Short mmCIF file of C-alpha atoms in Angstrom, two decimals:
data_model
loop_
_atom_site.label_atom_id
_atom_site.label_comp_id
_atom_site.label_asym_id
_atom_site.label_seq_id
_atom_site.Cartn_x
_atom_site.Cartn_y
_atom_site.Cartn_z
CA MET A 1 -93.00 -45.17 121.83
CA ALA A 2 -94.85 -43.58 118.96
CA GLN A 3 -92.96 -42.17 116.03
CA ASN A 4 -94.33 -39.39 113.86
CA VAL A 5 -92.83 -38.12 110.61
CA THR A 6 -93.91 -35.73 107.88
CA PHE A 7 -95.04 -37.80 104.89
CA ASN A 8 -96.15 -37.08 101.36
CA LYS A 9 -95.82 -33.26 101.74
CA PHE A 10 -99.17 -32.51 103.46
CA GLY A 11 -99.61 -35.64 105.68
CA ASN A 12 -97.87 -37.45 108.35
CA LEU A 13 -97.09 -41.03 109.19
CA SER A 14 -97.09 -42.45 112.75
CA PHE A 15 -95.83 -45.80 113.96
CA ASN A 16 -97.26 -47.06 117.18
CA GLY A 17 -96.46 -50.67 118.22
CA ARG A 18 -97.39 -52.88 115.23
CA ASP A 19 -99.53 -50.30 113.46
CA ALA A 20 -98.91 -47.46 111.04
CA ILE A 21 -101.35 -44.65 110.34
CA TYR A 22 -101.16 -42.34 107.43
CA ARG A 23 -103.04 -39.10 108.17
CA ILE A 24 -103.62 -36.52 105.49
CA PRO A 25 -106.07 -33.54 105.03
CA THR A 26 -109.04 -34.76 103.19
CA GLU A 27 -108.91 -31.65 100.94
CA HIS A 28 -105.80 -33.06 99.31
CA LEU A 29 -107.49 -36.22 98.37
CA LYS A 30 -109.55 -36.64 95.16
CA SER A 31 -112.49 -38.26 97.23
CA GLU A 32 -113.80 -37.80 100.67
CA ASP A 33 -115.63 -41.15 100.56
CA ALA A 34 -113.76 -43.73 102.62
CA THR A 35 -115.34 -46.57 100.52
CA GLU A 36 -114.16 -44.98 97.24
CA ILE A 37 -110.69 -44.49 98.66
CA GLU A 38 -110.51 -48.14 99.54
CA ARG A 39 -111.85 -49.28 96.19
CA SER A 40 -109.26 -47.05 94.39
CA ILE A 41 -106.47 -48.72 96.37
CA LYS A 42 -107.77 -52.24 95.61
CA ARG A 43 -108.20 -51.35 91.94
CA MET A 44 -104.59 -50.31 91.80
CA ALA A 45 -103.04 -53.16 93.94
CA VAL A 46 -105.07 -56.26 92.99
CA GLY A 47 -103.91 -57.72 89.78
CA HIS A 48 -100.82 -55.41 89.58
CA LYS A 49 -97.55 -56.95 88.56
CA LEU A 50 -96.18 -56.22 92.08
CA GLU A 51 -99.39 -56.97 93.87
CA HIS A 52 -97.46 -58.92 96.55
CA GLN A 53 -95.45 -55.86 97.36
CA LEU A 54 -98.35 -53.29 97.48
CA LEU A 55 -99.85 -53.03 101.05
CA ILE A 56 -103.56 -52.44 101.43
CA PRO A 57 -104.87 -50.52 104.61
CA VAL A 58 -106.88 -52.61 106.99
CA GLU A 59 -109.05 -49.67 107.74
CA ILE A 60 -109.85 -46.25 106.27
CA GLU A 61 -111.63 -43.57 108.29
CA ASN A 62 -112.84 -40.03 107.39
CA GLU A 63 -112.77 -37.66 110.31
CA GLY A 64 -113.94 -34.58 108.52
CA ARG A 65 -110.90 -32.41 107.79
CA TYR A 66 -108.55 -35.52 107.92
CA SER A 67 -108.66 -39.00 106.45
CA LEU A 68 -106.79 -41.81 108.13
CA LEU A 69 -105.36 -44.95 106.47
CA LYS A 70 -104.32 -47.67 108.93
CA TYR A 71 -101.86 -50.53 108.20
CA ASP A 72 -101.15 -53.60 110.14
CA LEU A 73 -97.41 -54.16 110.48
CA SER A 74 -97.57 -57.24 112.79
CA TYR A 75 -95.39 -59.39 110.54
CA LEU A 76 -93.43 -56.59 108.93
CA ASP A 77 -90.43 -54.43 110.04
CA LEU A 78 -89.36 -50.91 109.08
CA PHE A 79 -86.81 -50.48 106.27
CA ASP A 80 -84.01 -49.87 108.86
CA LYS A 81 -84.24 -53.50 109.84
CA LEU A 82 -82.14 -54.32 106.90
CA ILE A 83 -78.96 -53.20 108.60
CA GLU A 84 -79.17 -56.25 110.81
CA PHE A 85 -78.97 -58.50 107.73
CA SER A 86 -75.78 -59.67 105.95
CA LEU A 87 -75.24 -58.43 102.33
CA ARG A 88 -75.97 -61.97 101.12
CA GLU A 89 -79.41 -61.78 102.93
CA LYS A 90 -80.09 -58.24 101.62
CA LEU A 91 -79.66 -59.03 97.95
CA GLU A 92 -83.12 -60.45 97.50
CA TYR A 93 -84.64 -57.33 99.28
CA PHE A 94 -82.60 -55.18 96.96
CA ARG A 95 -84.02 -57.05 94.01
CA SER A 96 -87.54 -56.40 95.04
CA LEU A 97 -86.67 -52.63 95.54
CA ILE A 98 -85.32 -52.55 91.94
CA ALA A 99 -88.61 -54.08 90.79
CA ILE A 100 -90.68 -51.20 92.33
CA ALA A 101 -88.33 -48.64 90.76
CA GLN A 102 -88.61 -50.30 87.41
CA GLU A 103 -92.40 -50.23 87.51
CA GLU A 104 -92.25 -46.51 88.38
CA LYS A 105 -89.95 -45.85 85.54
CA ARG A 106 -92.36 -47.56 83.23
CA GLY A 107 -95.24 -45.45 84.39
CA ASN A 108 -97.07 -48.38 86.04
CA LEU A 109 -96.63 -47.22 89.53
CA LYS A 110 -96.01 -44.16 91.57
CA VAL A 111 -94.77 -44.26 95.25
CA VAL A 112 -93.47 -41.94 97.93
CA TRP A 113 -89.70 -42.48 97.80
CA GLU A 114 -89.01 -42.01 101.46
CA ASN A 115 -87.55 -44.75 103.72
CA VAL A 116 -90.49 -44.79 106.04
CA ASN A 117 -92.77 -45.80 103.13
CA PHE A 118 -90.98 -49.07 102.75
CA VAL A 119 -91.19 -52.14 105.11
CA VAL A 120 -89.41 -55.34 105.27
CA ASP A 121 -91.26 -58.69 104.95
CA LYS A 122 -88.91 -61.46 106.32
CA HIS A 123 -91.37 -64.20 105.43
CA GLU A 124 -91.43 -63.34 101.65
CA ASN A 125 -87.91 -61.90 101.55
CA ASN A 126 -89.08 -58.62 99.83
CA ILE A 127 -89.72 -54.94 100.37
CA LYS A 128 -93.34 -53.76 100.56
CA VAL A 129 -94.78 -50.26 99.98
CA LEU A 130 -97.23 -48.54 102.24
CA MET A 131 -98.37 -45.61 100.09
CA TYR A 132 -98.67 -45.52 96.32
CA GLU A 133 -100.75 -43.29 94.05
CA THR A 134 -104.31 -44.23 93.15
CA SER A 135 -107.27 -42.44 91.49
CA SER A 136 -108.18 -41.07 94.90
CA ILE A 137 -104.82 -40.61 96.61
CA PRO A 138 -102.11 -38.43 94.96
CA VAL A 139 -98.47 -38.63 95.51
CA PHE A 140 -96.86 -35.34 95.90
CA SER A 141 -93.34 -36.11 94.64
CA ASP A 142 -90.53 -33.89 93.60
CA GLU A 143 -90.46 -33.78 89.81
CA ASP A 144 -86.71 -33.40 89.81
CA MET A 145 -86.17 -36.46 91.97
CA ASN A 146 -83.83 -39.04 90.42
CA ILE A 147 -85.32 -42.44 91.27
CA VAL A 148 -82.05 -44.30 90.44
CA GLN A 149 -80.23 -42.02 92.81
CA ARG A 150 -82.81 -42.53 95.45
CA VAL A 151 -82.53 -46.28 95.23
CA LYS A 152 -78.70 -46.16 95.43
CA GLU A 153 -78.98 -44.10 98.56
CA MET A 154 -81.41 -46.43 100.24
CA ILE A 155 -79.28 -49.50 99.52
CA LEU A 156 -75.94 -47.72 100.58
CA LEU A 157 -77.64 -46.60 103.81
CA SER A 158 -78.58 -50.22 104.64
CA LEU A 159 -74.92 -51.27 104.15
CA THR A 160 -73.27 -48.51 106.21
CA ARG A 161 -73.36 -46.68 109.45
CA LEU A 162 -73.96 -43.37 107.66
CA ASN A 163 -77.16 -41.34 108.01
CA LYS A 164 -76.65 -39.66 104.64
CA ILE A 165 -74.71 -40.50 101.50
CA ILE A 166 -72.61 -37.59 100.44
CA SER A 167 -69.66 -39.36 98.78
CA LEU A 168 -68.42 -42.93 98.16
CA PRO A 169 -68.52 -44.68 101.55
CA LYS A 170 -65.22 -45.68 102.96
CA MET A 171 -64.33 -49.17 104.19
CA ILE A 172 -64.61 -48.00 107.85
CA ASP A 173 -68.20 -46.88 107.14
CA LEU A 174 -69.32 -50.41 106.04
CA LEU A 175 -71.20 -52.59 108.48
CA GLU A 176 -69.37 -55.59 106.89
CA GLN A 177 -65.86 -54.70 106.14
CA ASP A 178 -64.87 -57.32 103.61
CA GLU A 179 -63.94 -57.33 99.92
CA ILE A 180 -67.26 -58.23 98.51
CA ASN A 181 -69.11 -55.53 100.44
CA ARG A 182 -66.36 -52.96 99.48
CA GLU A 183 -66.63 -53.84 95.73
CA PHE A 184 -70.44 -53.91 95.84
CA CYS A 185 -70.74 -50.49 97.36
CA GLN A 186 -67.95 -49.08 95.07
CA SER A 187 -69.70 -50.30 91.90
CA LEU A 188 -73.15 -49.26 93.12
CA TYR A 189 -72.07 -45.76 93.80
CA HIS A 190 -70.89 -45.17 90.24
CA TYR A 191 -73.91 -46.80 88.54
CA ASP A 192 -76.68 -44.63 87.07
CA ASN A 193 -79.03 -47.33 85.60
CA LEU A 194 -81.38 -49.74 87.27
CA ASP A 195 -80.43 -52.53 84.89
CA ASP A 196 -76.77 -52.13 85.84
CA ILE A 197 -77.67 -52.25 89.61
CA LEU A 198 -79.78 -55.39 89.03
CA TYR A 199 -76.85 -57.05 87.22
CA LEU A 200 -74.62 -56.09 90.06
CA ILE A 201 -76.99 -57.83 92.48
CA GLU A 202 -77.05 -60.94 90.39
CA GLU A 203 -73.33 -60.97 89.92
CA THR A 204 -72.75 -60.60 93.70
CA GLU A 205 -75.24 -63.32 94.47
CA LEU A 206 -73.48 -65.68 92.04
CA ARG A 207 -70.07 -64.79 93.63
CA TYR A 208 -71.48 -65.88 97.03
CA ILE A 209 -72.69 -69.12 95.52
CA ASN A 210 -69.33 -69.77 93.92
CA ASP A 211 -67.48 -69.11 97.20
CA GLU A 212 -69.82 -71.47 98.94
CA LYS A 213 -69.24 -74.11 96.50
CA GLU A 214 -65.44 -73.73 96.74
CA GLY A 215 -65.84 -73.85 100.54
CA GLU A 216 -67.79 -77.10 100.34
CA GLU A 217 -65.10 -78.56 98.06
CA ASP A 218 -62.29 -77.57 100.46
CA VAL A 219 -64.27 -79.26 103.30
CA LYS A 220 -64.77 -82.33 101.26
CA GLU A 221 -61.09 -82.43 100.31
CA GLU A 222 -59.97 -82.07 103.95
CA LYS A 223 -62.38 -84.83 105.01
CA SER A 224 -61.10 -86.99 102.21
CA LYS A 225 -57.53 -86.39 103.40
CA ARG A 226 -58.40 -87.24 106.97
CA LYS A 227 -60.18 -90.39 105.92
CA PHE A 228 -57.29 -91.38 103.71
CA PHE A 229 -54.74 -91.05 106.50
CA LYS A 230 -57.12 -92.75 108.98
CA ASN A 231 -57.54 -95.69 106.58
CA THR A 232 -53.90 -95.88 106.02
CA LYS A 233 -53.22 -96.12 109.68
CA SER A 234 -55.84 -98.69 110.21
CA LYS A 235 -54.56 -100.87 107.47
CA ASN A 236 -50.97 -100.68 108.87
CA GLU A 237 -52.24 -101.60 112.37
CA LYS A 238 -54.18 -104.46 110.80
CA ASN A 239 -51.20 -105.76 108.89
CA ILE A 240 -49.13 -105.62 112.07
CA LYS A 241 -51.74 -107.62 113.85
CA LEU A 242 -51.84 -110.22 110.95
CA LYS A 243 -48.14 -110.59 111.11
CA LYS A 244 -48.19 -111.63 114.64
CA LYS A 245 -50.69 -114.34 113.75
CA GLU A 246 -48.57 -117.08 112.19
CA SER A 247 -49.86 -119.68 109.82
CA PRO A 248 -50.18 -123.23 111.08
CA VAL A 249 -47.16 -125.39 110.55
CA TYR A 250 -49.10 -128.48 109.31
CA MET A 251 -51.75 -128.02 106.53
CA ASN A 252 -54.01 -130.65 105.11
CA PRO A 253 -52.82 -131.28 101.59
CA ASN A 254 -56.33 -132.12 100.47
CA ARG A 255 -57.78 -128.80 101.60
CA LYS A 256 -58.40 -126.42 98.66
CA ASN A 257 -57.82 -122.76 99.11
CA LYS A 258 -61.12 -120.70 98.70
CA LYS A 259 -60.84 -118.41 95.61
CA ASN A 260 -61.44 -114.80 96.45
CA SER A 261 -64.10 -113.11 94.24
CA ARG A 262 -63.29 -109.89 92.44
CA PHE A 263 -66.60 -108.39 93.63
CA ASP A 264 -67.91 -108.66 97.19
CA LYS A 265 -71.56 -108.70 97.94
CA LYS A 266 -71.74 -104.92 98.64
CA THR A 267 -70.17 -104.08 95.31
CA VAL A 268 -72.58 -106.35 93.39
CA MET A 269 -75.57 -104.68 95.11
CA MET A 270 -74.27 -101.21 94.20
CA LEU A 271 -73.86 -102.19 90.57
CA LEU A 272 -77.35 -103.60 90.38
CA ALA A 273 -78.69 -100.44 91.87
CA VAL A 274 -76.88 -98.33 89.10
CA VAL A 275 -78.38 -100.58 86.44
CA VAL A 276 -81.91 -100.25 87.85
CA ILE A 277 -81.55 -96.42 88.05
CA PHE A 278 -80.31 -96.30 84.42
CA ILE A 279 -83.32 -98.51 83.23
CA VAL A 280 -85.76 -96.22 85.08
CA TYR A 281 -84.12 -93.12 83.62
CA ILE A 282 -84.30 -94.59 80.03
CA ALA A 283 -87.97 -95.49 80.54
CA MET A 284 -88.77 -92.01 81.80
CA GLU A 285 -87.05 -90.40 78.78
CA LEU A 286 -88.77 -92.65 76.20
CA GLY A 287 -92.15 -92.84 77.86
CA GLY A 288 -94.93 -90.28 77.77
CA SER A 289 -98.66 -90.03 78.06
CA GLY A 290 -98.91 -88.20 74.62
CA GLU A 291 -100.94 -85.49 76.24
CA PRO A 292 -100.02 -81.81 75.54
CA LYS A 293 -98.16 -80.21 78.38
CA MET A 294 -96.21 -77.11 79.45
CA ALA A 295 -92.45 -77.22 78.82
CA SER A 296 -90.60 -78.74 81.72
CA VAL A 297 -86.97 -78.60 82.76
CA GLU A 298 -86.42 -81.87 80.68
CA ASP A 299 -88.06 -80.22 77.74
CA ILE A 300 -85.67 -77.33 77.96
CA GLN A 301 -82.71 -79.70 77.77
CA THR A 302 -84.01 -81.70 74.79
CA GLN A 303 -85.37 -78.71 72.82
CA THR A 304 -82.37 -76.39 72.73
CA SER A 305 -80.67 -78.18 69.93
CA ASP A 306 -83.80 -77.76 67.70
CA ALA A 307 -83.68 -74.03 67.68
CA THR A 308 -83.71 -72.83 64.06
CA SER A 309 -82.69 -69.24 64.11
CA THR A 310 -79.06 -68.33 63.43
CA TYR A 311 -79.46 -64.72 64.30
CA PHE A 312 -78.97 -65.06 68.01
CA LYS A 313 -75.47 -65.42 69.38
CA SER A 314 -74.02 -65.65 72.84
CA ASN A 315 -72.80 -62.58 74.60
CA ASP A 316 -69.60 -62.58 76.70
CA ASN A 317 -70.96 -59.84 79.01
CA LYS A 318 -70.53 -61.21 82.52
CA ALA A 319 -73.55 -59.36 83.84
CA ILE A 320 -75.89 -60.92 81.26
CA THR A 321 -74.43 -64.34 81.89
CA THR A 322 -75.09 -63.92 85.64
CA SER A 323 -78.68 -62.84 84.95
CA LEU A 324 -79.31 -65.78 82.74
CA LEU A 325 -78.02 -68.12 85.47
CA ARG A 326 -80.26 -66.54 87.94
CA ALA A 327 -83.21 -66.96 85.43
CA TYR A 328 -82.44 -70.58 84.89
CA ARG A 329 -82.28 -71.15 88.77
CA SER A 330 -85.68 -69.50 89.17
CA PHE A 331 -87.23 -71.46 86.21
CA TYR A 332 -85.94 -74.75 87.60
CA SER A 333 -87.32 -74.04 91.04
CA GLY A 334 -90.75 -73.09 89.65
CA ARG A 335 -90.52 -69.30 90.41
CA GLN A 336 -91.68 -68.30 86.99
CA LYS A 337 -92.46 -64.64 88.00
CA ASP A 338 -88.92 -64.08 89.26
CA ALA A 339 -87.45 -65.56 86.06
CA PHE A 340 -89.65 -63.38 84.05
CA THR A 341 -88.59 -60.25 85.99
CA ILE A 342 -84.88 -61.05 85.32
CA LEU A 343 -85.42 -61.81 81.67
CA GLU A 344 -87.28 -58.58 81.03
CA THR A 345 -84.03 -56.65 81.58
CA ILE A 346 -82.06 -58.63 78.96
CA ASN A 347 -81.77 -57.67 75.33
CA LYS A 348 -82.94 -60.65 73.44
CA ARG A 349 -80.27 -60.17 70.79
CA ASP A 350 -77.77 -60.97 73.52
CA LEU A 351 -79.19 -64.44 74.00
CA ASP A 352 -77.52 -67.70 72.87
CA VAL A 353 -79.73 -69.86 70.62
CA SER A 354 -79.75 -72.48 73.43
CA ASP A 355 -81.53 -70.08 75.83
CA LEU A 356 -84.39 -69.32 73.62
CA THR A 357 -86.67 -72.21 74.67
CA MET A 358 -86.31 -71.32 78.43
CA VAL A 359 -87.00 -67.66 77.70
CA ILE A 360 -90.15 -68.56 75.67
CA ALA A 361 -91.31 -71.02 78.21
CA VAL A 362 -91.05 -68.39 81.05
CA TYR A 363 -92.92 -65.72 78.99
CA ASP A 364 -95.55 -68.38 78.12
CA ALA A 365 -96.02 -69.26 81.71
CA GLU A 366 -96.67 -65.51 82.52
CA ASN A 367 -98.97 -65.20 79.52
CA GLU A 368 -96.58 -62.59 78.07
CA LEU A 369 -95.72 -64.09 74.68
CA ALA A 370 -97.29 -61.14 72.91
CA THR A 371 -95.14 -58.84 74.86
CA LEU A 372 -92.06 -60.92 74.03
CA LEU A 373 -92.88 -60.72 70.25
CA ASP A 374 -93.69 -56.91 70.39
CA SER A 375 -90.59 -55.86 72.47
CA ASN A 376 -88.21 -58.02 70.70
CA PRO A 377 -86.73 -56.48 67.45
CA VAL A 378 -85.71 -59.80 65.95
CA PRO A 379 -88.44 -61.25 63.70
CA GLU A 380 -86.91 -64.78 63.95
CA MET A 381 -88.03 -64.76 67.71
CA ALA A 382 -91.60 -65.48 66.39
CA ASN A 383 -90.42 -68.47 64.43
CA GLU A 384 -88.89 -69.87 67.72
CA VAL A 385 -92.18 -69.25 69.55
CA ILE A 386 -94.07 -71.05 66.76
CA THR A 387 -91.70 -74.01 66.94
CA TYR A 388 -92.11 -74.03 70.77
CA LEU A 389 -95.89 -74.05 70.50
CA ILE A 390 -95.89 -76.90 67.81
CA LYS A 391 -93.63 -79.07 69.99
CA ASN A 392 -96.14 -78.58 72.97
CA ASP A 393 -99.14 -79.22 70.68
CA ARG A 394 -100.51 -75.76 71.49
CA LEU A 395 -100.22 -73.95 68.24
CA ASN A 396 -103.89 -72.89 68.57
CA ARG A 397 -102.68 -70.40 71.13
CA LEU A 398 -101.68 -68.08 68.29
CA SER A 399 -105.30 -67.10 67.96
CA GLU A 400 -105.05 -65.61 71.45
CA ILE A 401 -101.58 -64.16 71.12
CA ALA A 402 -101.89 -62.39 67.72
CA PRO A 403 -104.81 -60.01 68.83
CA LYS A 404 -102.72 -58.83 71.82
CA MET A 405 -99.71 -57.88 69.67
CA GLU A 406 -99.21 -54.19 68.87
CA THR A 407 -96.75 -54.65 66.09
CA SER A 408 -97.09 -56.78 62.80
CA ASN A 409 -94.94 -59.92 62.49
CA PRO A 410 -94.77 -61.90 59.15
CA TYR A 411 -94.28 -65.17 60.98
CA ILE A 412 -97.29 -64.77 63.15
CA GLU A 413 -99.41 -63.54 60.22
CA PHE A 414 -98.37 -66.37 58.03
CA GLU A 415 -99.29 -69.01 60.73
CA THR A 416 -102.62 -67.34 61.57
CA ALA A 417 -103.53 -66.94 57.93
CA TYR A 418 -102.96 -70.63 57.36
CA MET A 419 -104.93 -71.57 60.41
CA ASN A 420 -107.86 -69.37 59.23
CA ALA A 421 -107.65 -70.88 55.73
CA ASP A 422 -106.74 -67.48 54.28
CA TYR A 423 -104.66 -69.11 51.58
CA LYS A 424 -104.17 -65.97 49.41
CA ARG A 425 -102.58 -64.21 52.43
CA VAL A 426 -100.26 -67.26 52.96
CA ILE A 427 -99.04 -66.85 49.45
CA GLU A 428 -98.56 -63.13 49.79
CA LEU A 429 -96.43 -63.67 52.82
CA LYS A 430 -94.23 -66.57 51.41
CA ASP A 431 -91.35 -64.27 50.60
CA THR A 432 -91.37 -62.54 54.07
CA VAL A 433 -90.56 -65.59 56.18
CA GLU A 434 -87.60 -67.87 56.42
CA LEU A 435 -88.69 -71.14 54.71
CA ASN A 436 -88.34 -74.56 56.19
CA GLY A 437 -89.95 -77.88 55.17
CA ARG A 438 -93.05 -77.20 57.10
CA LYS A 439 -93.66 -73.76 55.63
CA GLU A 440 -92.94 -75.05 52.17
CA GLY A 441 -95.66 -77.59 52.67
CA GLN A 442 -98.07 -75.03 53.79
CA ILE A 443 -97.38 -72.86 50.80
CA VAL A 444 -97.89 -75.71 48.34
CA ASP A 445 -101.09 -76.67 50.09
CA ALA A 446 -102.29 -73.03 49.86
CA TYR A 447 -101.66 -73.11 46.15
CA LEU A 448 -103.57 -76.43 45.75
CA GLN A 449 -106.54 -75.20 47.87
CA LEU A 450 -106.79 -72.30 45.48
CA GLY A 451 -106.66 -74.70 42.55
CA GLN A 452 -103.34 -73.31 41.39
CA ILE A 453 -101.51 -76.51 40.59
CA GLN A 454 -99.12 -75.01 38.13
CA GLU A 455 -97.96 -72.41 40.53
CA ALA A 456 -97.64 -75.09 43.27
CA THR A 457 -95.35 -77.13 40.82
CA GLU A 458 -93.17 -74.07 39.97
CA PHE A 459 -92.82 -73.27 43.61
CA ALA A 460 -91.74 -76.95 44.37
CA GLN A 461 -89.14 -76.78 41.54
CA THR A 462 -87.83 -73.43 42.87
CA VAL A 463 -87.13 -74.73 46.41
CA GLY A 464 -86.14 -78.23 45.22
CA ASN A 465 -88.06 -80.14 47.86
CA PRO A 466 -88.92 -83.65 46.46
CA ASP A 467 -91.59 -84.16 49.22
CA LEU A 468 -93.62 -81.34 47.72
CA PHE A 469 -93.97 -83.14 44.44
CA LYS A 470 -95.56 -86.11 46.29
CA ILE A 471 -98.12 -83.73 47.72
CA ILE A 472 -98.95 -82.35 44.31
CA ASP A 473 -99.24 -85.68 42.72
CA GLY A 474 -101.45 -86.96 45.53
CA TYR A 475 -103.71 -84.03 45.06
CA SER A 476 -103.84 -84.29 41.32
CA THR A 477 -104.67 -88.07 41.61
CA PHE A 478 -107.32 -87.39 44.11
#
């Protein structure tokens, strides 16, 4: 049976079988050309940060007074389908809905915030949007609409039997009447910030994971108890049988008793296997091709202790900790885009120094290092980015990153100046950056390249680095 609803103020949206058709008077579009309308949609969707969530019509027709946009929903379900899922299953869909709202808040997207405009993709575990504003298709939204409030209403409707959210849902209204659902709805109802809602989603997911682990441990403990009592019973039965079997009365005095070994064959094999695994592990840790590579999970574990900045400190905020755990899980599983989306919401000042390498690696994978440096108010972050690039033998990437930055950063300017042999600029910036052995060597080299040996010597005396005098002496001898 076909379903028709008023949609986007002047149009209507109809669902018939596995198809959806958006019908709107052509006069309300900014173009009457079906080809131009299609191009405007693709220009908006293709390459967008949420490209995988923006649907593209399979067909666009112009029937004079009306224009029709047809969508194929063969593998999709209407938003109401979420009521059939458990809260644990819904969390991933809620996260994708938050991503859409965040993009609109940033001005990168404009959608029609009506339930019928959102569909569920069970294969990708996310929410997709049918209609969004392009250069040809306007969105007639209420200027007073509160996006955060709308998101909350959509989520709460998917968790309850209610048709409209007027007040805090009661326990009897919930589809799943348990403590986790109750606390989730109660917290969500009082939040007025998308970041807080995202933290709530992450925290709830972590709670489910912890509960599952505790359940697994309980099962293991129960099995262990059963096995213990079973083995005890078997041993007792065996001892009873052995007692019934009496030793022979007469023994050969020349017969030697066989000495029992402390290790049976099975134990020896297990020990050998452990030794082999340990040797392979050491070989993998010490080995390497010497070729530059992107940071891996192992790199993250080995590099965290090398972070140089003392500005960053850990935050005891449970929501931030939960988000970081989610980001780590996404990073380890290779879902860099998901990790990036999570990390975007975290104030980098709240990071622990041990988290910096993972954060930088994620932003690097998404080609967003310039964004990380621009949006982060801590200058020392640039120093950590430089250290990361050096360790991965990719310092030349600074020539690509620097032009994309909208703000000036002394650390980036210092490195690029040295790379471009702008030695005067290097010396000008020497008092604006935190010095270490490497930067001190670069400054001395800059003085020497300009023929300023006396200045190089005075600088070396000031910082008290004996290695610098070797560089100066070597240059003077040459």
